[in-house]
Amino acid sequence: MIKTIYKRDGREVPFEVEKIANAIFKAAQALGGHDYDTAMKLAQQVVEEVEQECGDAPPTVEQVQDVVERVLIKNGHARTAKEYIL
């Protein structure tokens, strides 16, 4: 289970899956989406993949962002992935 994450400035802060879900949802909303539950399910997939990649080590924001992009594309949300990147 991910407990902390390294921010860009090097600080280690508590990890919150809701932040990932909110970012995905915001990108989807920009394209007309309105399903927060889907955003949360995708965020959970992101957490699972990050845990597989990082093990017990805290991930960086960049690592999580890369996984978000992959999960979105893998689940057929390429347009949302592009919006998320921007």
CSV table of N, CA and C in Angstrom, one decimal:
chain,number,residue,atom,x,y,z
A,1,MET,N,0.8,-1.2,0.0
A,1,MET,CA,0.0,0.0,0.0
A,1,MET,C,0.9,1.3,0.0
A,2,ILE,N,0.6,2.2,-0.9
A,2,ILE,CA,1.3,3.4,-1.0
A,2,ILE,C,0.9,4.3,0.2
A,3,LYS,N,1.9,4.7,0.9
A,3,LYS,CA,1.6,5.6,2.1
A,3,LYS,C,2.1,7.1,1.8
A,4,THR,N,3.2,7.2,1.1
A,4,THR,CA,3.7,8.5,0.8
A,4,THR,C,4.1,8.6,-0.6
A,5,ILE,N,4.4,9.9,-1.1
A,5,ILE,CA,4.8,10.1,-2.4
A,5,ILE,C,5.8,11.3,-2.4
A,6,TYR,N,6.8,11.2,-3.3
A,6,TYR,CA,7.8,12.3,-3.4
A,6,TYR,C,7.3,13.4,-4.3
A,7,LYS,N,7.2,14.6,-3.9
A,7,LYS,CA,6.8,15.7,-4.7
A,7,LYS,C,8.0,16.1,-5.5
A,8,ARG,N,7.7,17.0,-6.5
A,8,ARG,CA,8.8,17.5,-7.4
A,8,ARG,C,9.9,18.2,-6.6
A,9,ASP,N,9.6,18.9,-5.5
A,9,ASP,CA,10.6,19.6,-4.7
A,9,ASP,C,11.3,18.7,-3.7
A,10,GLY,N,11.0,17.4,-3.8
A,10,GLY,CA,11.7,16.4,-2.9
A,10,GLY,C,11.0,16.1,-1.6
A,11,ARG,N,10.0,16.9,-1.3
A,11,ARG,CA,9.3,16.6,0.0
A,11,ARG,C,8.5,15.2,-0.2
A,12,GLU,N,8.5,14.5,1.0
A,12,GLU,CA,7.7,13.3,1.0
A,12,GLU,C,6.4,13.6,1.8
A,13,VAL,N,5.3,13.4,1.1
A,13,VAL,CA,4.0,13.8,1.7
A,13,VAL,C,3.1,12.6,1.7
A,14,PRO,N,2.0,12.6,2.4
A,14,PRO,CA,1.1,11.5,2.4
A,14,PRO,C,0.4,11.3,1.0
A,15,PHE,N,0.3,10.0,0.6
A,15,PHE,CA,-0.3,9.7,-0.6
A,15,PHE,C,-1.8,9.7,-0.5
A,16,GLU,N,-2.5,10.3,-1.5
A,16,GLU,CA,-4.0,10.4,-1.5
A,16,GLU,C,-4.5,10.0,-2.9
A,17,VAL,N,-5.1,8.8,-3.0
A,17,VAL,CA,-5.7,8.3,-4.3
A,17,VAL,C,-6.7,9.3,-4.9
A,18,GLU,N,-7.4,10.0,-4.0
A,18,GLU,CA,-8.3,11.0,-4.5
A,18,GLU,C,-7.7,12.1,-5.4
A,19,LYS,N,-6.5,12.4,-5.1
A,19,LYS,CA,-5.8,13.4,-6.0
A,19,LYS,C,-5.7,12.9,-7.4
A,20,ILE,N,-5.4,11.6,-7.5
A,20,ILE,CA,-5.3,11.0,-8.9
A,20,ILE,C,-6.7,11.0,-9.5
A,21,ALA,N,-7.7,10.5,-8.8
A,21,ALA,CA,-9.0,10.5,-9.3
A,21,ALA,C,-9.5,11.9,-9.7
A,22,ASN,N,-9.2,12.9,-8.9
A,22,ASN,CA,-9.6,14.2,-9.2
A,22,ASN,C,-8.9,14.7,-10.5
A,23,ALA,N,-7.7,14.4,-10.7
A,23,ALA,CA,-6.9,14.9,-11.9
A,23,ALA,C,-7.5,14.2,-13.1
A,24,ILE,N,-7.8,12.9,-13.0
A,24,ILE,CA,-8.4,12.1,-14.1
A,24,ILE,C,-9.8,12.7,-14.4
A,25,PHE,N,-10.6,13.0,-13.4
A,25,PHE,CA,-11.9,13.5,-13.6
A,25,PHE,C,-11.9,14.9,-14.2
A,26,LYS,N,-10.9,15.7,-13.8
A,26,LYS,CA,-10.8,17.0,-14.4
A,26,LYS,C,-10.5,17.0,-15.9
A,27,ALA,N,-9.6,16.1,-16.2
A,27,ALA,CA,-9.3,15.9,-17.7
A,27,ALA,C,-10.5,15.4,-18.4
A,28,ALA,N,-11.2,14.4,-17.9
A,28,ALA,CA,-12.4,13.9,-18.5
A,28,ALA,C,-13.5,15.0,-18.7
A,29,GLN,N,-13.6,15.8,-17.6
A,29,GLN,CA,-14.6,16.9,-17.7
A,29,GLN,C,-14.3,17.9,-18.8
A,30,ALA,N,-13.1,18.1,-19.1
A,30,ALA,CA,-12.7,19.0,-20.1
A,30,ALA,C,-13.2,18.5,-21.5
A,31,LEU,N,-13.4,17.2,-21.6
A,31,LEU,CA,-13.9,16.6,-22.8
A,31,LEU,C,-15.4,16.2,-22.7
A,32,GLY,N,-16.0,16.7,-21.7
A,32,GLY,CA,-17.5,16.4,-21.6
A,32,GLY,C,-17.8,15.2,-20.7
A,33,GLY,N,-16.8,14.6,-20.0
A,33,GLY,CA,-17.1,13.5,-19.1
A,33,GLY,C,-17.7,14.0,-17.8
A,34,HIS,N,-18.4,13.1,-17.2
A,34,HIS,CA,-19.1,13.4,-15.9
A,34,HIS,C,-19.2,12.2,-14.9
A,35,ASP,N,-18.3,11.2,-15.1
A,35,ASP,CA,-18.4,10.0,-14.3
A,35,ASP,C,-17.2,9.9,-13.3
A,36,TYR,N,-17.4,10.4,-12.1
A,36,TYR,CA,-16.4,10.4,-11.1
A,36,TYR,C,-16.0,8.9,-10.7
A,37,ASP,N,-17.0,8.1,-10.7
A,37,ASP,CA,-16.8,6.7,-10.3
A,37,ASP,C,-15.8,6.0,-11.2
A,38,THR,N,-15.9,6.3,-12.5
A,38,THR,CA,-14.9,5.7,-13.5
A,38,THR,C,-13.5,6.3,-13.2
A,39,ALA,N,-13.5,7.6,-12.9
A,39,ALA,CA,-12.2,8.2,-12.6
A,39,ALA,C,-11.6,7.5,-11.3
A,40,MET,N,-12.4,7.2,-10.3
A,40,MET,CA,-11.9,6.5,-9.1
A,40,MET,C,-11.4,5.1,-9.4
A,41,LYS,N,-12.1,4.4,-10.3
A,41,LYS,CA,-11.7,3.0,-10.7
A,41,LYS,C,-10.4,3.1,-11.4
A,42,LEU,N,-10.2,4.0,-12.3
A,42,LEU,CA,-9.0,4.2,-13.0
A,42,LEU,C,-7.9,4.5,-12.1
A,43,ALA,N,-8.1,5.4,-11.1
A,43,ALA,CA,-7.1,5.8,-10.1
A,43,ALA,C,-6.7,4.5,-9.3
A,44,GLN,N,-7.6,3.7,-9.0
A,44,GLN,CA,-7.3,2.4,-8.2
A,44,GLN,C,-6.4,1.6,-9.1
A,45,GLN,N,-6.6,1.5,-10.4
A,45,GLN,CA,-5.7,0.7,-11.3
A,45,GLN,C,-4.3,1.4,-11.3
A,46,VAL,N,-4.3,2.7,-11.2
A,46,VAL,CA,-3.0,3.4,-11.2
A,46,VAL,C,-2.2,3.0,-9.9
A,47,VAL,N,-2.9,3.0,-8.8
A,47,VAL,CA,-2.3,2.6,-7.5
A,47,VAL,C,-1.8,1.2,-7.6
A,48,GLU,N,-2.5,0.2,-8.2
A,48,GLU,CA,-2.1,-1.2,-8.3
A,48,GLU,C,-0.8,-1.3,-9.1
A,49,GLU,N,-0.8,-0.5,-10.2
A,49,GLU,CA,0.4,-0.6,-11.1
A,49,GLU,C,1.6,0.1,-10.5
A,50,VAL,N,1.4,1.2,-9.8
A,50,VAL,CA,2.5,1.8,-9.1
A,50,VAL,C,3.1,0.9,-8.0
A,51,GLU,N,2.2,0.3,-7.3
A,51,GLU,CA,2.6,-0.7,-6.2
A,51,GLU,C,3.5,-1.8,-6.8
A,52,GLN,N,3.1,-2.3,-8.0
A,52,GLN,CA,3.8,-3.3,-8.7
A,52,GLN,C,5.2,-2.8,-9.1
A,53,GLU,N,5.3,-1.6,-9.6
A,53,GLU,CA,6.5,-1.0,-10.1
A,53,GLU,C,7.5,-0.6,-8.9
A,54,CYS,N,6.9,-0.1,-7.9
A,54,CYS,CA,7.8,0.5,-6.8
A,54,CYS,C,7.9,-0.4,-5.6
A,55,GLY,N,7.1,-1.3,-5.5
A,55,GLY,CA,7.2,-2.2,-4.3
A,55,GLY,C,6.8,-1.3,-3.0
A,56,ASP,N,7.7,-1.4,-2.1
A,56,ASP,CA,7.5,-0.7,-0.8
A,56,ASP,C,8.1,0.8,-0.8
A,57,ALA,N,8.8,1.1,-1.9
A,57,ALA,CA,9.4,2.4,-2.0
A,57,ALA,C,8.4,3.5,-2.4
A,58,PRO,N,8.4,4.6,-1.8
A,58,PRO,CA,7.5,5.7,-2.2
A,58,PRO,C,7.7,6.1,-3.7
A,59,PRO,N,6.7,6.3,-4.4
A,59,PRO,CA,6.9,6.7,-5.8
A,59,PRO,C,7.1,8.2,-5.9
A,60,THR,N,7.5,8.7,-7.0
A,60,THR,CA,7.6,10.1,-7.3
A,60,THR,C,6.3,10.5,-8.0
A,61,VAL,N,6.1,11.8,-8.0
A,61,VAL,CA,4.9,12.3,-8.8
A,61,VAL,C,5.0,12.0,-10.3
A,62,GLU,N,6.3,12.1,-10.8
A,62,GLU,CA,6.5,11.8,-12.2
A,62,GLU,C,6.2,10.3,-12.5
A,63,GLN,N,6.6,9.4,-11.6
A,63,GLN,CA,6.3,8.0,-11.8
A,63,GLN,C,4.7,7.7,-11.9
A,64,VAL,N,4.0,8.4,-10.9
A,64,VAL,CA,2.6,8.2,-10.9
A,64,VAL,C,1.9,8.8,-12.2
A,65,GLN,N,2.4,9.9,-12.6
A,65,GLN,CA,1.9,10.5,-13.8
A,65,GLN,C,2.1,9.6,-15.0
A,66,ASP,N,3.2,9.0,-15.1
A,66,ASP,CA,3.5,8.1,-16.3
A,66,ASP,C,2.5,6.9,-16.2
A,67,VAL,N,2.2,6.4,-15.0
A,67,VAL,CA,1.3,5.3,-14.9
A,67,VAL,C,-0.1,5.7,-15.2
A,68,VAL,N,-0.5,6.9,-14.8
A,68,VAL,CA,-1.8,7.4,-15.1
A,68,VAL,C,-2.0,7.5,-16.6
A,69,GLU,N,-1.1,8.0,-17.3
A,69,GLU,CA,-1.2,8.0,-18.8
A,69,GLU,C,-1.3,6.6,-19.4
A,70,ARG,N,-0.5,5.7,-18.9
A,70,ARG,CA,-0.6,4.3,-19.4
A,70,ARG,C,-2.0,3.7,-19.2
A,71,VAL,N,-2.4,3.9,-17.9
A,71,VAL,CA,-3.7,3.3,-17.5
A,71,VAL,C,-4.9,3.9,-18.4
A,72,LEU,N,-4.8,5.2,-18.6
A,72,LEU,CA,-5.9,5.8,-19.4
A,72,LEU,C,-5.9,5.2,-20.8
A,73,ILE,N,-4.7,5.2,-21.4
A,73,ILE,CA,-4.6,4.7,-22.8
A,73,ILE,C,-5.1,3.2,-22.8
A,74,LYS,N,-4.6,2.4,-21.9
A,74,LYS,CA,-4.9,1.0,-21.9
A,74,LYS,C,-6.4,0.7,-21.7
A,75,ASN,N,-7.1,1.6,-21.1
A,75,ASN,CA,-8.5,1.5,-20.9
A,75,ASN,C,-9.4,2.2,-21.9
A,76,GLY,N,-8.8,2.7,-23.0
A,76,GLY,CA,-9.5,3.3,-24.1
A,76,GLY,C,-9.8,4.8,-23.9
A,77,HIS,N,-9.0,5.4,-23.0
A,77,HIS,CA,-9.3,6.8,-22.7
A,77,HIS,C,-8.1,7.7,-23.2
A,78,ALA,N,-7.7,7.5,-24.5
A,78,ALA,CA,-6.6,8.2,-25.0
A,78,ALA,C,-6.8,9.7,-25.1
A,79,ARG,N,-8.0,10.1,-25.4
A,79,ARG,CA,-8.2,11.6,-25.4
A,79,ARG,C,-8.1,12.2,-24.0
A,80,THR,N,-8.6,11.5,-23.0
A,80,THR,CA,-8.5,11.9,-21.6
A,80,THR,C,-7.0,11.9,-21.2
A,81,ALA,N,-6.2,10.9,-21.7
A,81,ALA,CA,-4.8,10.9,-21.4
A,81,ALA,C,-4.1,12.1,-22.0
A,82,LYS,N,-4.5,12.5,-23.2
A,82,LYS,CA,-3.9,13.7,-23.8
A,82,LYS,C,-4.2,14.9,-23.0
A,83,GLU,N,-5.5,15.1,-22.6
A,83,GLU,CA,-5.9,16.2,-21.8
A,83,GLU,C,-5.2,16.2,-20.5
A,84,TYR,N,-5.0,15.1,-19.9
A,84,TYR,CA,-4.3,14.9,-18.6
A,84,TYR,C,-2.9,15.4,-18.7
A,85,ILE,N,-2.2,15.1,-19.8
A,85,ILE,CA,-0.9,15.5,-20.0
A,85,ILE,C,-0.8,17.0,-20.1
A,86,LEU,N,-1.7,17.6,-20.8
A,86,LEU,CA,-1.7,19.0,-21.0
A,86,LEU,C,-2.1,19.7,-19.7
